[in-house]
mmCIF file of C-alpha atoms and ligand atoms in Angstrom:
data_model
loop_
_atom_site.group_PDB
_atom_site.id
_atom_site.type_symbol
_atom_site.label_atom_id
_atom_site.label_comp_id
_atom_site.label_asym_id
_atom_site.label_seq_id
_atom_site.Cartn_x
_atom_site.Cartn_y
_atom_site.Cartn_z
ATOM 1 C CA MET A 1 85.172 56.148 56.326
ATOM 2 C CA SER A 2 82.117 54.193 56.588
ATOM 3 C CA GLN A 3 82.647 50.372 56.063
ATOM 4 C CA VAL A 4 80.975 48.244 53.305
ATOM 5 C CA HIS A 5 80.000 45.004 54.191
ATOM 6 C CA VAL A 6 79.317 42.503 51.324
ATOM 7 C CA ILE A 7 77.522 39.699 52.705
ATOM 8 C CA ASP A 8 78.272 37.034 50.047
ATOM 9 C CA HIS A 9 76.751 33.750 51.940
ATOM 10 C CA PRO A 10 76.295 31.070 49.382
ATOM 11 C CA LEU A 11 72.383 31.116 50.021
ATOM 12 C CA ILE A 12 72.207 34.878 49.458
ATOM 13 C CA GLN A 13 74.143 34.986 46.326
ATOM 14 C CA HIS A 14 72.085 31.684 45.042
ATOM 15 C CA LYS A 15 68.767 33.495 45.742
ATOM 16 C CA LEU A 16 69.989 36.934 44.413
ATOM 17 C CA THR A 17 70.886 35.107 41.097
ATOM 18 C CA LEU A 18 67.051 33.711 40.810
ATOM 19 C CA MET A 19 66.180 37.263 41.467
ATOM 20 C CA ARG A 20 68.170 38.947 38.940
ATOM 21 C CA GLN A 21 66.797 36.475 36.179
ATOM 22 C CA ILE A 22 64.140 38.218 33.949
ATOM 23 C CA GLU A 23 62.017 35.207 33.940
ATOM 24 C CA THR A 24 61.401 35.452 37.431
ATOM 25 C CA GLY A 25 57.982 36.674 38.673
ATOM 26 C CA THR A 26 56.392 38.829 41.297
ATOM 27 C CA LYS A 27 55.645 36.015 43.640
ATOM 28 C CA ASP A 28 59.075 34.563 43.477
ATOM 29 C CA PHE A 29 60.566 37.814 43.619
ATOM 30 C CA ARG A 30 59.036 38.884 46.529
ATOM 31 C CA GLU A 31 59.587 35.910 48.630
ATOM 32 C CA LEU A 32 63.362 35.922 47.304
ATOM 33 C CA LEU A 33 63.688 39.181 48.868
ATOM 34 C CA GLU A 34 61.804 38.463 52.199
ATOM 35 C CA GLU A 35 64.368 35.661 52.163
ATOM 36 C CA ILE A 36 67.334 37.043 51.738
ATOM 37 C CA SER A 37 66.393 40.039 54.081
ATOM 38 C CA MET A 38 65.791 37.743 56.613
ATOM 39 C CA LEU A 39 69.436 36.368 55.836
ATOM 40 C CA MET A 40 71.032 40.022 55.806
ATOM 41 C CA CYS A 41 69.332 40.770 59.213
ATOM 42 C CA TYR A 42 70.946 38.251 60.663
ATOM 43 C CA GLU A 43 74.493 39.727 59.858
ATOM 44 C CA VAL A 44 73.505 43.162 60.366
ATOM 45 C CA THR A 45 72.511 42.416 63.888
ATOM 46 C CA ARG A 46 75.591 40.220 64.823
ATOM 47 C CA ASN A 47 77.275 42.893 66.915
ATOM 48 C CA LEU A 48 73.768 43.929 68.864
ATOM 49 C CA PRO A 49 75.217 44.495 72.338
ATOM 50 C CA LEU A 50 73.876 41.599 74.905
ATOM 51 C CA GLU A 51 73.034 41.631 78.791
ATOM 52 C CA GLU A 52 72.720 38.652 81.126
ATOM 53 C CA VAL A 53 69.079 38.360 83.009
ATOM 54 C CA GLU A 54 68.303 35.870 85.793
ATOM 55 C CA ILE A 55 65.875 32.960 84.278
ATOM 56 C CA GLU A 56 64.792 29.848 85.685
ATOM 57 C CA THR A 57 64.871 26.833 83.294
ATOM 58 C CA PRO A 58 62.927 23.534 83.998
ATOM 59 C CA ILE A 59 65.936 22.458 85.699
ATOM 60 C CA CYS A 60 67.283 25.343 87.801
ATOM 61 C CA LYS A 61 67.729 28.953 88.063
ATOM 62 C CA CYS A 62 70.528 30.517 85.760
ATOM 63 C CA ARG A 63 71.799 33.536 84.032
ATOM 64 C CA SER A 64 71.314 34.002 80.353
ATOM 65 C CA LYS A 65 71.868 36.422 77.436
ATOM 66 C CA VAL A 66 69.357 38.991 75.739
ATOM 67 C CA ILE A 67 69.590 41.750 73.605
ATOM 68 C CA ALA A 68 70.570 44.730 75.538
ATOM 69 C CA GLY A 69 70.724 48.677 74.942
ATOM 70 C CA LYS A 70 69.139 50.754 72.063
ATOM 71 C CA LYS A 71 65.997 49.181 70.009
ATOM 72 C CA LEU A 72 66.090 48.804 66.586
ATOM 73 C CA GLY A 73 63.893 50.570 64.052
ATOM 74 C CA ILE A 74 63.788 49.546 60.292
ATOM 75 C CA VAL A 75 63.358 52.412 57.808
ATOM 76 C CA PRO A 76 62.111 51.481 54.287
ATOM 77 C CA ILE A 77 62.324 53.460 51.120
ATOM 78 C CA LEU A 78 59.348 53.272 49.474
ATOM 79 C CA ARG A 79 58.418 51.343 47.575
ATOM 80 C CA ALA A 80 60.976 48.736 47.127
ATOM 81 C CA GLY A 81 62.413 48.867 50.545
ATOM 82 C CA LEU A 82 58.760 47.565 51.804
ATOM 83 C CA GLY A 83 59.760 44.171 50.400
ATOM 84 C CA MET A 84 62.730 43.908 53.020
ATOM 85 C CA VAL A 85 60.895 44.832 56.122
ATOM 86 C CA ASP A 86 59.245 41.536 56.656
ATOM 87 C CA GLY A 87 62.164 39.594 56.446
ATOM 88 C CA PHE A 88 63.741 42.048 59.611
ATOM 89 C CA ILE A 89 60.426 41.732 61.510
ATOM 90 C CA ARG A 90 60.480 37.623 61.340
ATOM 91 C CA LEU A 91 63.856 37.845 63.085
ATOM 92 C CA VAL A 92 63.240 41.100 65.262
ATOM 93 C CA PRO A 93 59.669 41.241 66.155
ATOM 94 C CA ALA A 94 59.630 43.919 68.486
ATOM 95 C CA CYS A 95 61.299 46.530 66.104
ATOM 96 C CA LYS A 96 59.155 49.384 64.730
ATOM 97 C CA VAL A 97 59.055 50.483 61.355
ATOM 98 C CA GLY A 98 59.176 54.055 59.728
ATOM 99 C CA HIS A 99 58.759 54.702 56.148
ATOM 100 C CA ILE A 100 60.413 57.404 54.191
ATOM 101 C CA GLY A 101 58.748 57.727 50.519
ATOM 102 C CA LEU A 102 61.123 59.029 47.760
ATOM 103 C CA TYR A 103 60.997 58.109 43.719
ATOM 104 C CA ARG A 104 63.769 59.206 41.703
ATOM 105 C CA ASP A 105 62.811 61.670 38.991
ATOM 106 C CA PRO A 106 62.723 59.935 35.919
ATOM 107 C CA GLU A 107 64.742 62.974 34.027
ATOM 108 C CA THR A 108 67.138 64.002 36.493
ATOM 109 C CA HIS A 109 67.409 60.887 38.582
ATOM 110 C CA GLU A 110 67.459 62.937 41.729
ATOM 111 C CA PRO A 111 64.992 61.775 44.832
ATOM 112 C CA VAL A 112 61.800 63.358 45.241
ATOM 113 C CA GLU A 113 60.523 63.075 48.994
ATOM 114 C CA TYR A 114 56.557 62.317 49.318
ATOM 115 C CA TYR A 115 56.025 60.744 52.349
ATOM 116 C CA CYS A 116 57.493 60.437 56.100
ATOM 117 C CA LYS A 117 56.304 58.510 59.276
ATOM 118 C CA LEU A 118 58.713 57.630 61.931
ATOM 119 C CA PRO A 119 58.628 56.088 65.383
ATOM 120 C CA SER A 120 58.284 58.611 67.751
ATOM 121 C CA ASP A 121 61.499 57.784 69.650
ATOM 122 C CA ALA A 122 63.021 57.133 66.356
ATOM 123 C CA SER A 123 66.207 59.430 67.503
ATOM 124 C CA GLU A 124 67.099 56.841 70.502
ATOM 125 C CA ARG A 125 66.770 53.654 68.100
ATOM 126 C CA GLU A 126 69.534 51.979 65.960
ATOM 127 C CA LEU A 127 67.997 52.488 62.794
ATOM 128 C CA VAL A 128 68.485 50.306 59.791
ATOM 129 C CA VAL A 129 67.416 52.165 56.237
ATOM 130 C CA VAL A 130 66.518 49.472 53.765
ATOM 131 C CA ASP A 131 66.194 49.422 50.083
ATOM 132 C CA PRO A 132 67.098 46.728 47.688
ATOM 133 C CA MET A 133 68.817 49.137 44.924
ATOM 134 C CA LEU A 134 71.507 51.491 45.746
ATOM 135 C CA ALA A 135 72.067 53.342 42.025
ATOM 136 C CA THR A 136 73.334 56.920 42.018
ATOM 137 C CA GLY A 137 72.941 56.855 45.919
ATOM 138 C CA GLY A 138 70.751 59.681 45.617
ATOM 139 C CA SER A 139 67.551 58.226 47.267
ATOM 140 C CA SER A 140 69.551 56.422 50.250
ATOM 141 C CA SER A 141 71.860 59.398 50.915
ATOM 142 C CA ALA A 142 68.489 61.718 51.120
ATOM 143 C CA ALA A 143 66.724 59.232 53.216
ATOM 144 C CA ILE A 144 69.872 59.064 55.552
ATOM 145 C CA THR A 145 70.004 62.932 55.296
ATOM 146 C CA PHE A 146 66.083 63.206 56.574
ATOM 147 C CA LEU A 147 66.581 60.701 59.410
ATOM 148 C CA LYS A 148 69.706 62.726 60.558
ATOM 149 C CA ASP A 149 67.889 65.962 60.125
ATOM 150 C CA ARG A 150 65.449 64.626 63.082
ATOM 151 C CA GLY A 151 67.861 63.765 65.166
ATOM 152 C CA CYS A 152 69.182 60.132 64.430
ATOM 153 C CA LYS A 153 72.513 59.295 64.867
ATOM 154 C CA ASN A 154 72.649 55.527 65.031
ATOM 155 C CA ILE A 155 71.978 54.492 61.101
ATOM 156 C CA LYS A 156 72.925 51.567 59.070
ATOM 157 C CA LEU A 157 72.319 50.777 55.576
ATOM 158 C CA VAL A 158 71.306 47.608 54.106
ATOM 159 C CA CYS A 159 70.714 46.967 50.183
ATOM 160 C CA LEU A 160 70.777 44.083 48.246
ATOM 161 C CA VAL A 161 72.406 45.444 44.825
ATOM 162 C CA GLY A 162 74.753 48.596 44.435
ATOM 163 C CA ALA A 163 76.741 50.556 41.827
ATOM 164 C CA PRO A 164 80.450 51.707 42.830
ATOM 165 C CA GLU A 165 78.771 55.008 41.815
ATOM 166 C CA GLY A 166 75.981 55.204 44.589
ATOM 167 C CA ILE A 167 78.543 53.322 47.454
ATOM 168 C CA LYS A 168 80.854 56.502 46.924
ATOM 169 C CA VAL A 169 77.888 59.033 47.388
ATOM 170 C CA VAL A 170 76.626 57.529 50.295
ATOM 171 C CA GLN A 171 79.946 56.870 51.850
ATOM 172 C CA ASP A 172 81.063 60.463 51.145
ATOM 173 C CA ASP A 173 77.712 61.733 52.357
ATOM 174 C CA HIS A 174 77.558 59.749 55.671
ATOM 175 C CA PRO A 175 81.127 58.602 56.402
ATOM 176 C CA ASP A 176 79.500 57.309 59.829
ATOM 177 C CA VAL A 177 76.860 54.874 58.184
ATOM 178 C CA ASP A 178 77.987 51.457 57.292
ATOM 179 C CA ILE A 179 76.511 49.636 54.200
ATOM 180 C CA TYR A 180 75.692 46.434 54.420
ATOM 181 C CA ILE A 181 74.841 45.159 50.583
ATOM 182 C CA ALA A 182 74.686 41.388 49.065
ATOM 183 C CA ALA A 183 76.259 42.363 45.688
ATOM 184 C CA ILE A 184 78.289 45.208 44.235
ATOM 185 C CA ASP A 185 77.740 45.390 40.458
ATOM 186 C CA GLU A 186 79.585 46.578 37.549
ATOM 187 C CA LYS A 187 78.385 50.330 37.154
ATOM 188 C CA LEU A 188 75.314 52.221 35.795
ATOM 189 C CA ASN A 189 74.045 52.594 32.463
ATOM 190 C CA ASP A 190 72.764 55.641 30.767
ATOM 191 C CA HIS A 191 69.340 55.689 32.734
ATOM 192 C CA ALA A 192 71.314 55.320 35.994
ATOM 193 C CA TYR A 193 70.030 51.870 36.293
ATOM 194 C CA ILE A 194 72.434 49.170 37.991
ATOM 195 C CA VAL A 195 74.062 46.699 35.344
ATOM 196 C CA PRO A 196 73.774 43.984 35.256
ATOM 197 C CA GLY A 197 71.447 44.616 38.073
ATOM 198 C CA LEU A 198 68.101 43.293 38.407
ATOM 199 C CA GLY A 199 65.854 45.870 36.697
ATOM 200 C CA ASP A 200 63.313 47.897 38.323
ATOM 201 C CA ALA A 201 62.941 46.428 42.022
ATOM 202 C CA GLY A 202 59.846 48.222 42.968
ATOM 203 C CA ASP A 203 58.139 47.268 39.426
ATOM 204 C CA ARG A 204 59.088 43.662 39.994
ATOM 205 C CA LEU A 205 58.171 43.482 43.490
ATOM 206 C CA PHE A 206 54.668 44.833 43.054
ATOM 207 C CA GLY A 207 53.741 44.182 39.032
ATOM 208 C CA THR A 208 53.552 47.383 38.009
ATOM 209 C CA LYS A 209 55.181 46.929 34.642
HETATM 210 C C1 PRP B 301 64.609 52.974 43.212
HETATM 211 C C2 PRP B 301 65.144 51.939 44.292
HETATM 212 C C3 PRP B 301 65.806 53.212 45.149
HETATM 213 C C4 PRP B 301 66.230 54.092 44.019
HETATM 214 C C5 PRP B 301 67.680 53.733 43.856
HETATM 215 O O1 PRP B 301 63.156 53.654 43.305
HETATM 216 O O2 PRP B 301 64.090 51.326 45.186
HETATM 217 O O3 PRP B 301 64.867 54.006 46.139
HETATM 218 O O4 PRP B 301 65.455 53.750 42.816
HETATM 219 O O5 PRP B 301 68.144 54.499 42.829
HETATM 220 P P1 PRP B 301 69.320 55.652 43.323
HETATM 221 O O6 PRP B 301 70.199 54.989 44.138
HETATM 222 O O7 PRP B 301 69.952 56.316 41.835
HETATM 223 O O8 PRP B 301 68.471 56.568 44.011
HETATM 224 P P2 PRP B 301 62.403 54.001 42.520
HETATM 225 O O9 PRP B 301 62.881 55.480 42.268
HETATM 226 O O10 PRP B 301 62.357 53.601 41.211
HETATM 227 O O11 PRP B 301 61.009 54.232 43.427
HETATM 228 P P3 PRP B 301 60.052 52.899 43.544
HETATM 229 O O12 PRP B 301 60.910 52.040 44.603
HETATM 230 O O13 PRP B 301 58.811 53.392 44.192
HETATM 231 O O14 PRP B 301 59.668 52.113 42.356
HETATM 232 N N1 URA B 302 66.028 51.700 40.527
HETATM 233 C C1 URA B 302 66.035 50.286 40.411
HETATM 234 O O1 URA B 302 65.046 49.733 40.977
HETATM 235 N N2 URA B 302 66.622 49.555 39.640
HETATM 236 C C2 URA B 302 67.856 50.169 39.214
HETATM 237 O O2 URA B 302 68.982 49.656 38.859
HETATM 238 C C3 URA B 302 68.091 51.594 39.447
HETATM 239 C C4 URA B 302 67.209 52.132 40.168
#
Protein backbone atom coordinates (compact mmCIF):
# COMPACT_ATOMS: atom_id res chain seq x y z
CA MET A 1 0.00 0.00 0.00
CA SER A 2 1.29 3.46 -0.84
CA GLN A 3 1.80 6.07 1.85
CA VAL A 4 -0.24 9.25 2.17
CA HIS A 5 1.84 12.13 3.50
CA VAL A 6 -0.29 15.00 4.79
CA ILE A 7 1.91 18.08 4.67
CA ASP A 8 0.24 20.24 7.27
CA HIS A 9 2.90 22.87 7.86
CA PRO A 10 1.27 26.00 9.35
CA LEU A 11 2.28 28.15 6.36
CA ILE A 12 0.61 25.69 3.98
CA GLN A 13 -2.56 25.49 6.08
CA HIS A 14 -2.79 29.28 6.29
CA LYS A 15 -2.30 29.80 2.57
CA LEU A 16 -4.74 26.98 1.74
CA THR A 17 -7.41 28.65 3.87
CA LEU A 18 -6.95 31.82 1.81
CA MET A 19 -7.24 29.81 -1.41
CA ARG A 20 -10.44 28.15 -0.27
CA GLN A 21 -12.22 31.46 0.36
CA ILE A 22 -14.74 32.38 -2.32
CA GLU A 23 -13.63 36.04 -2.36
CA THR A 24 -10.01 35.18 -3.24
CA GLY A 25 -9.46 36.31 -6.83
CA THR A 26 -7.38 34.81 -9.62
CA LYS A 27 -4.18 36.78 -8.92
CA ASP A 28 -4.01 35.80 -5.26
CA PHE A 29 -5.17 32.23 -5.98
CA ARG A 30 -2.36 31.78 -8.50
CA GLU A 31 0.30 33.26 -6.21
CA LEU A 32 -0.83 31.19 -3.23
CA LEU A 33 -0.80 27.99 -5.28
CA GLU A 34 2.75 28.71 -6.41
CA GLU A 35 3.88 29.42 -2.84
CA ILE A 36 2.26 26.26 -1.46
CA SER A 37 3.76 24.21 -4.29
CA MET A 38 7.20 25.47 -3.35
CA LEU A 39 6.66 24.46 0.26
CA MET A 40 5.37 21.05 -0.80
CA CYS A 41 8.35 20.57 -3.13
CA TYR A 42 10.61 21.03 -0.11
CA GLU A 43 8.90 18.08 1.61
CA VAL A 44 8.57 15.87 -1.48
CA THR A 45 12.30 16.14 -2.19
CA ARG A 46 13.30 15.50 1.43
CA ASN A 47 14.68 12.00 0.72
CA LEU A 48 16.54 12.68 -2.52
CA PRO A 49 19.86 10.86 -2.39
CA LEU A 50 23.02 12.90 -1.94
CA GLU A 51 26.61 12.33 -2.96
CA GLU A 52 29.81 14.07 -1.97
CA VAL A 53 31.87 16.04 -4.45
CA GLU A 54 35.17 17.84 -4.07
CA ILE A 55 34.88 21.63 -4.12
CA GLU A 56 37.04 24.60 -3.22
CA THR A 57 35.74 27.37 -0.95
CA PRO A 58 37.59 30.70 -0.62
CA ILE A 59 39.23 29.09 2.42
CA CYS A 60 40.18 25.55 1.40
CA LYS A 61 39.32 22.42 -0.55
CA CYS A 62 36.63 20.22 0.98
CA ARG A 63 34.02 17.63 0.21
CA SER A 64 30.40 18.78 0.08
CA LYS A 65 27.03 17.27 -0.83
CA VAL A 66 25.00 17.55 -4.03
CA ILE A 67 21.88 15.72 -5.18
CA ALA A 68 22.78 12.40 -6.76
CA GLY A 69 21.11 9.75 -8.82
CA LYS A 70 17.88 10.08 -10.73
CA LYS A 71 16.88 13.49 -11.97
CA LEU A 72 13.44 14.93 -11.38
CA GLY A 73 10.58 15.46 -13.79
CA ILE A 74 7.41 17.39 -13.00
CA VAL A 75 4.24 16.30 -14.77
CA PRO A 76 1.31 18.69 -14.36
CA ILE A 77 -2.16 17.45 -15.24
CA LEU A 78 -3.66 20.20 -17.42
CA ARG A 79 -4.98 22.65 -16.74
CA ALA A 80 -4.90 23.21 -13.00
CA GLY A 81 -1.64 21.30 -12.45
CA LEU A 82 0.14 24.07 -14.40
CA GLY A 83 -0.32 26.30 -11.36
CA MET A 84 2.01 24.06 -9.35
CA VAL A 85 4.90 23.89 -11.83
CA ASP A 86 6.63 27.21 -11.14
CA GLY A 87 6.84 26.51 -7.40
CA PHE A 88 8.74 23.30 -8.13
CA ILE A 89 10.94 24.87 -10.79
CA ARG A 90 11.94 27.68 -8.42
CA LEU A 91 13.49 25.07 -6.10
CA VAL A 92 14.62 22.51 -8.71
CA PRO A 93 15.49 24.58 -11.77
CA ALA A 94 17.07 21.65 -13.63
CA CYS A 95 13.93 19.53 -13.57
CA LYS A 96 12.17 18.79 -16.83
CA VAL A 97 8.45 19.24 -17.35
CA GLY A 98 6.04 16.83 -19.05
CA HIS A 99 2.41 17.68 -19.70
CA ILE A 100 -0.66 15.44 -19.61
CA GLY A 101 -3.95 16.95 -20.75
CA LEU A 102 -7.02 15.45 -19.09
CA TYR A 103 -10.43 16.86 -18.36
CA ARG A 104 -13.33 15.36 -16.49
CA ASP A 105 -16.38 14.64 -18.56
CA PRO A 106 -19.06 16.75 -16.84
CA GLU A 107 -21.66 13.98 -17.08
CA THR A 108 -19.70 10.83 -16.30
CA HIS A 109 -16.85 12.48 -14.29
CA GLU A 110 -14.51 10.12 -16.17
CA PRO A 111 -11.15 11.56 -17.34
CA VAL A 112 -10.78 12.30 -21.06
CA GLU A 113 -7.24 12.56 -22.42
CA TYR A 114 -6.41 15.26 -24.98
CA TYR A 115 -2.66 15.95 -24.79
CA CYS A 116 0.64 14.39 -23.78
CA LYS A 117 4.23 15.53 -24.16
CA LEU A 118 6.90 14.00 -21.94
CA PRO A 119 10.67 14.48 -21.69
CA SER A 120 12.41 11.91 -23.91
CA ASP A 121 14.13 10.39 -20.86
CA ALA A 122 10.99 10.40 -18.67
CA SER A 123 11.29 6.72 -17.85
CA GLU A 124 14.74 7.32 -16.29
CA ARG A 125 13.54 10.18 -14.11
CA GLU A 126 11.85 10.38 -10.76
CA LEU A 127 8.48 11.84 -11.76
CA VAL A 128 6.23 14.04 -9.66
CA VAL A 129 2.66 14.27 -10.98
CA VAL A 130 1.05 17.51 -9.79
CA ASP A 131 -2.63 18.46 -9.68
CA PRO A 132 -4.24 20.63 -7.00
CA MET A 133 -7.43 18.53 -6.86
CA LEU A 134 -7.86 14.80 -6.15
CA ALA A 135 -11.63 14.32 -6.28
CA THR A 136 -12.80 10.95 -7.65
CA GLY A 137 -9.14 10.14 -8.33
CA GLY A 138 -9.95 9.35 -11.96
CA SER A 139 -7.67 12.00 -13.47
CA SER A 140 -4.65 11.33 -11.26
CA SER A 141 -4.97 7.57 -11.61
CA ALA A 142 -5.30 7.84 -15.40
CA ALA A 143 -2.26 10.14 -15.61
CA ILE A 144 -0.16 7.72 -13.56
CA THR A 145 -1.31 4.77 -15.70
CA PHE A 146 -0.39 6.79 -18.77
CA LEU A 147 3.15 7.31 -17.43
CA LYS A 148 3.53 3.65 -16.45
CA ASP A 149 2.42 2.59 -19.96
CA ARG A 150 5.41 4.59 -21.21
CA GLY A 151 7.87 2.81 -18.94
CA CYS A 152 7.95 5.27 -16.02
CA LYS A 153 8.36 3.52 -12.68
CA ASN A 154 9.39 6.03 -10.07
CA ILE A 155 6.31 8.21 -9.56
CA LYS A 156 4.92 10.40 -6.77
CA LEU A 157 1.63 12.29 -6.72
CA VAL A 158 1.37 15.77 -5.20
CA CYS A 159 -2.05 17.35 -4.66
CA LEU A 160 -3.37 20.23 -2.62
CA VAL A 161 -6.81 19.01 -1.57
CA GLY A 162 -8.18 15.47 -1.76
CA ALA A 163 -11.33 13.56 -0.97
CA PRO A 164 -11.04 10.21 0.84
CA GLU A 165 -12.72 8.55 -2.17
CA GLY A 166 -10.04 9.78 -4.59
CA ILE A 167 -7.17 8.85 -2.32
CA LYS A 168 -8.54 5.30 -2.10
CA VAL A 169 -8.84 5.02 -5.89
CA VAL A 170 -5.22 6.08 -6.43
CA GLN A 171 -3.97 3.82 -3.65
CA ASP A 172 -5.92 0.83 -5.01
CA ASP A 173 -4.83 1.46 -8.62
CA HIS A 174 -1.23 2.41 -7.80
CA PRO A 175 0.00 0.91 -4.54
CA ASP A 176 3.56 1.89 -5.51
CA VAL A 177 2.82 5.63 -5.75
CA ASP A 178 3.08 7.75 -2.60
CA ILE A 179 0.66 10.66 -2.27
CA TYR A 180 1.65 14.05 -0.82
CA ILE A 181 -1.31 16.22 0.05
CA ALA A 182 -1.95 19.40 2.06
CA ALA A 183 -5.50 18.53 3.20
CA ILE A 184 -7.88 15.59 3.15
CA ASP A 185 -11.39 16.99 3.04
CA GLU A 186 -14.69 15.45 4.07
CA LYS A 187 -16.30 13.99 0.95
CA LEU A 188 -17.47 14.50 -2.63
CA ASN A 189 -20.80 16.15 -3.45
CA ASP A 190 -23.31 14.96 -6.08
CA HIS A 191 -21.25 16.65 -8.83
CA ALA A 192 -18.07 14.93 -7.62
CA TYR A 193 -16.68 18.21 -6.27
CA ILE A 194 -14.67 18.15 -3.06
CA VAL A 195 -16.51 19.34 0.07
CA PRO A 196 -15.57 21.86 1.42
CA GLY A 197 -12.78 22.01 -1.19
CA LEU A 198 -12.05 25.21 -3.05
CA GLY A 199 -14.33 24.94 -6.08
CA ASP A 200 -13.06 24.48 -9.62
CA ALA A 201 -9.31 24.90 -9.39
CA GLY A 202 -8.75 25.36 -13.14
CA ASP A 203 -11.39 28.06 -13.45
CA ARG A 204 -10.17 29.92 -10.37
CA LEU A 205 -6.55 29.70 -11.52
CA PHE A 206 -7.18 30.95 -15.06
CA GLY A 207 -10.22 33.16 -14.44
CA THR A 208 -12.41 31.20 -16.82
CA LYS A 209 -15.62 31.43 -14.84
C1 LIG B 1 -9.90 19.03 -12.24
C2 LIG B 1 -8.64 18.90 -11.40
C3 LIG B 1 -8.26 17.46 -11.61
C4 LIG B 1 -9.58 16.78 -11.72
C5 LIG B 1 -9.89 16.12 -10.40
O1 LIG B 1 -9.60 19.18 -13.57
O2 LIG B 1 -7.64 19.81 -11.77
O3 LIG B 1 -7.49 17.23 -12.77
O4 LIG B 1 -10.57 17.79 -11.99
O5 LIG B 1 -11.05 15.37 -10.49
P1 LIG B 1 -11.06 13.78 -10.43
O6 LIG B 1 -10.16 13.39 -9.29
O7 LIG B 1 -12.49 13.47 -10.16
O8 LIG B 1 -10.59 13.26 -11.74
P2 LIG B 1 -10.73 19.46 -14.66
O9 LIG B 1 -11.24 18.19 -15.23
O10 LIG B 1 -11.77 20.38 -14.05
O11 LIG B 1 -9.96 20.18 -15.80
P3 LIG B 1 -9.23 21.62 -15.79
O12 LIG B 1 -8.03 21.50 -14.86
O13 LIG B 1 -8.83 21.78 -17.20
O14 LIG B 1 -10.21 22.65 -15.32
N1 LIG C 1 -12.09 19.48 -9.87
C1 LIG C 1 -11.93 20.65 -9.21
O1 LIG C 1 -11.33 21.60 -9.73
N2 LIG C 1 -12.47 20.76 -7.99
C2 LIG C 1 -13.13 19.75 -7.39
O2 LIG C 1 -13.62 19.91 -6.25
C3 LIG C 1 -13.28 18.54 -8.10
C4 LIG C 1 -12.73 18.44 -9.33
